mmCIF file with all atom_site columns, C-alpha atoms in Angstrom:
data_model
loop_
_atom_site.group_PDB
_atom_site.id
_atom_site.type_symbol
_atom_site.label_atom_id
_atom_site.label_alt_id
_atom_site.label_comp_id
_atom_site.label_asym_id
_atom_site.label_entity_id
_atom_site.label_seq_id
_atom_site.pdbx_PDB_ins_code
_atom_site.Cartn_x
_atom_site.Cartn_y
_atom_site.Cartn_z
_atom_site.occupancy
_atom_site.B_iso_or_equiv
_atom_site.pdbx_formal_charge
_atom_site.auth_seq_id
_atom_site.auth_comp_id
_atom_site.auth_asym_id
_atom_site.auth_atom_id
_atom_site.pdbx_PDB_model_num
ATOM 1  C CA . MET A 1 1  ? -11.161 159.292 82.524 1.00 0.00 ? 15 MET A CA 1
ATOM 2  C CA . LYS A 1 2  ? -9.759  162.492 81.167 1.00 0.00 ? 16 LYS A CA 1
ATOM 3  C CA . THR A 1 3  ? -7.593  163.693 78.536 1.00 0.00 ? 17 THR A CA 1
ATOM 4  C CA . PHE A 1 4  ? -3.736  166.066 80.316 1.00 0.00 ? 18 PHE A CA 1
ATOM 5  C CA . ILE A 1 5  ? -1.001  167.518 79.045 1.00 0.00 ? 19 ILE A CA 1
ATOM 6  C CA . VAL A 1 6  ? 2.080   167.583 81.261 1.00 0.00 ? 20 VAL A CA 1
ATOM 7  C CA . TYR A 1 7  ? 4.672   170.290 81.252 1.00 0.00 ? 21 TYR A CA 1
ATOM 8  C CA . ASP A 1 8  ? 8.102   169.956 83.258 1.00 0.00 ? 22 ASP A CA 1
ATOM 9  C CA . LEU A 1 9  ? 8.611   172.939 84.922 1.00 0.00 ? 23 LEU A CA 1
ATOM 10 C CA . ASP A 1 10 ? 12.692  173.838 83.931 1.00 0.00 ? 24 ASP A CA 1
ATOM 11 C CA . SER A 1 11 ? 11.710  173.264 80.453 1.00 0.00 ? 25 SER A CA 1
ATOM 12 C CA . LYS A 1 12 ? 8.079   174.818 80.460 1.00 0.00 ? 26 LYS A CA 1
ATOM 13 C CA . MET A 1 13 ? 7.760   172.195 77.365 1.00 0.00 ? 27 MET A CA 1
ATOM 14 C CA . PRO A 1 14 ? 4.784   169.762 77.011 1.00 0.00 ? 28 PRO A CA 1
ATOM 15 C CA . VAL A 1 15 ? 6.209   166.164 77.792 1.00 0.00 ? 29 VAL A CA 1
ATOM 16 C CA . ALA A 1 16 ? 3.503   164.277 78.161 1.00 0.00 ? 30 ALA A CA 1
ATOM 17 C CA . VAL A 1 17 ? -0.620  163.633 76.830 1.00 0.00 ? 31 VAL A CA 1
ATOM 18 C CA . GLY A 1 18 ? -3.233  161.092 77.748 1.00 0.00 ? 32 GLY A CA 1
ATOM 19 C CA . GLU A 1 19 ? -6.204  160.418 79.057 1.00 0.00 ? 33 GLU A CA 1
ATOM 20 C CA . GLN A 1 20 ? -5.869  159.444 83.044 1.00 0.00 ? 34 GLN A CA 1
ATOM 21 C CA . VAL A 1 21 ? -8.681  159.667 86.124 1.00 0.00 ? 35 VAL A CA 1
ATOM 22 C CA . SER A 1 22 ? -6.685  162.382 87.896 1.00 0.00 ? 36 SER A CA 1
ATOM 23 C CA . ALA A 1 23 ? -4.010  164.703 87.605 1.00 0.00 ? 37 ALA A CA 1
ATOM 24 C CA . GLU A 1 24 ? -1.696  163.491 90.194 1.00 0.00 ? 38 GLU A CA 1
ATOM 25 C CA . THR A 1 25 ? -1.946  160.213 88.053 1.00 0.00 ? 39 THR A CA 1
ATOM 26 C CA . ALA A 1 26 ? -0.845  161.811 84.421 1.00 0.00 ? 40 ALA A CA 1
ATOM 27 C CA . ARG A 1 27 ? 2.117   163.605 86.693 1.00 0.00 ? 41 ARG A CA 1
ATOM 28 C CA . SER A 1 28 ? 2.970   160.209 88.301 1.00 0.00 ? 42 SER A CA 1
ATOM 29 C CA . CYS A 1 29 ? 2.561   158.113 84.228 1.00 0.00 ? 43 CYS A CA 1
ATOM 30 C CA . ALA A 1 30 ? 4.479   160.778 83.045 1.00 0.00 ? 44 ALA A CA 1
ATOM 31 C CA . SER A 1 31 ? 7.654   160.580 85.878 1.00 0.00 ? 45 SER A CA 1
ATOM 32 C CA . ALA A 1 32 ? 8.001   157.090 85.596 1.00 0.00 ? 46 ALA A CA 1
ATOM 33 C CA . ALA A 1 33 ? 7.970   157.582 81.329 1.00 0.00 ? 47 ALA A CA 1
ATOM 34 C CA . THR A 1 34 ? 9.767   160.357 81.311 1.00 0.00 ? 48 THR A CA 1
ATOM 35 C CA . GLY A 1 35 ? 12.084  159.731 84.049 1.00 0.00 ? 49 GLY A CA 1
ATOM 36 C CA . ILE A 1 36 ? 11.535  163.531 85.438 1.00 0.00 ? 50 ILE A CA 1
ATOM 37 C CA . PHE A 1 37 ? 10.893  164.066 88.822 1.00 0.00 ? 51 PHE A CA 1
ATOM 38 C CA . HIS A 1 38 ? 7.329   164.108 89.433 1.00 0.00 ? 52 HIS A CA 1
ATOM 39 C CA . ALA A 1 39 ? 7.187   167.004 91.693 1.00 0.00 ? 53 ALA A CA 1
ATOM 40 C CA . ASN A 1 40 ? 8.706   169.207 88.379 1.00 0.00 ? 54 ASN A CA 1
ATOM 41 C CA . LEU A 1 41 ? 5.577   168.656 86.480 1.00 0.00 ? 55 LEU A CA 1
ATOM 42 C CA . LEU A 1 42 ? 2.475   170.177 85.838 1.00 0.00 ? 56 LEU A CA 1
ATOM 43 C CA . ALA A 1 43 ? -1.093  167.915 84.384 1.00 0.00 ? 57 ALA A CA 1
ATOM 44 C CA . GLU A 1 44 ? -3.174  170.438 83.286 1.00 0.00 ? 58 GLU A CA 1
ATOM 45 C CA . GLU A 1 45 ? -7.071  169.111 81.644 1.00 0.00 ? 59 GLU A CA 1
ATOM 46 C CA . ILE A 1 46 ? -7.650  169.611 77.772 1.00 0.00 ? 60 ILE A CA 1
ATOM 47 C CA . ASP A 1 47 ? -10.976 169.255 76.442 1.00 0.00 ? 61 ASP A CA 1
ATOM 48 C CA . LEU A 1 48 ? -10.217 167.575 72.780 1.00 0.00 ? 62 LEU A CA 1
ATOM 49 C CA . GLU A 1 49 ? -14.070 168.962 71.881 1.00 0.00 ? 63 GLU A CA 1
ATOM 50 C CA . LYS A 1 50 ? -13.637 172.770 71.891 1.00 0.00 ? 64 LYS A CA 1
ATOM 51 C CA . THR A 1 51 ? -11.772 173.604 68.037 1.00 0.00 ? 65 THR A CA 1
ATOM 52 C CA . LEU A 1 52 ? -9.188  175.684 68.812 1.00 0.00 ? 66 LEU A CA 1
ATOM 53 C CA . PRO A 1 53 ? -9.535  179.220 67.008 1.00 0.00 ? 67 PRO A CA 1
ATOM 54 C CA . THR A 1 54 ? -8.436  179.100 62.424 1.00 0.00 ? 68 THR A CA 1
ATOM 55 C CA . SER A 1 55 ? -7.083  182.438 62.232 1.00 0.00 ? 69 SER A CA 1
ATOM 56 C CA . PRO A 1 56 ? -4.854  184.328 64.270 1.00 0.00 ? 70 PRO A CA 1
ATOM 57 C CA . GLU A 1 57 ? -6.945  187.268 65.100 1.00 0.00 ? 71 GLU A CA 1
ATOM 58 C CA . SER A 1 58 ? -9.358  185.128 66.732 1.00 0.00 ? 72 SER A CA 1
ATOM 59 C CA . ASP A 1 59 ? -9.363  185.459 70.494 1.00 0.00 ? 73 ASP A CA 1
ATOM 60 C CA . THR A 1 60 ? -12.250 183.048 71.103 1.00 0.00 ? 74 THR A CA 1
ATOM 61 C CA . VAL A 1 61 ? -12.528 179.350 71.147 1.00 0.00 ? 75 VAL A CA 1
ATOM 62 C CA . THR A 1 62 ? -15.778 178.359 69.978 1.00 0.00 ? 76 THR A CA 1
ATOM 63 C CA . SER A 1 63 ? -17.853 174.705 70.871 1.00 0.00 ? 77 SER A CA 1
ATOM 64 C CA . ALA A 1 64 ? -18.181 172.388 67.726 1.00 0.00 ? 78 ALA A CA 1
#
């Protein structure tokens, strides 16, 4: 399973985060849960093991 964040392409806002086997499945499940047409959704795989920068000045993402 992979972790995905799903965005609404119209509002450019995230609408769902979860684990699915593929981006297409993530879009389909988010569509069913939100009522947003699946073609208006974008699923992006995210890696939860990477840590985010701790300060705004940092440009790089470090690995844990």
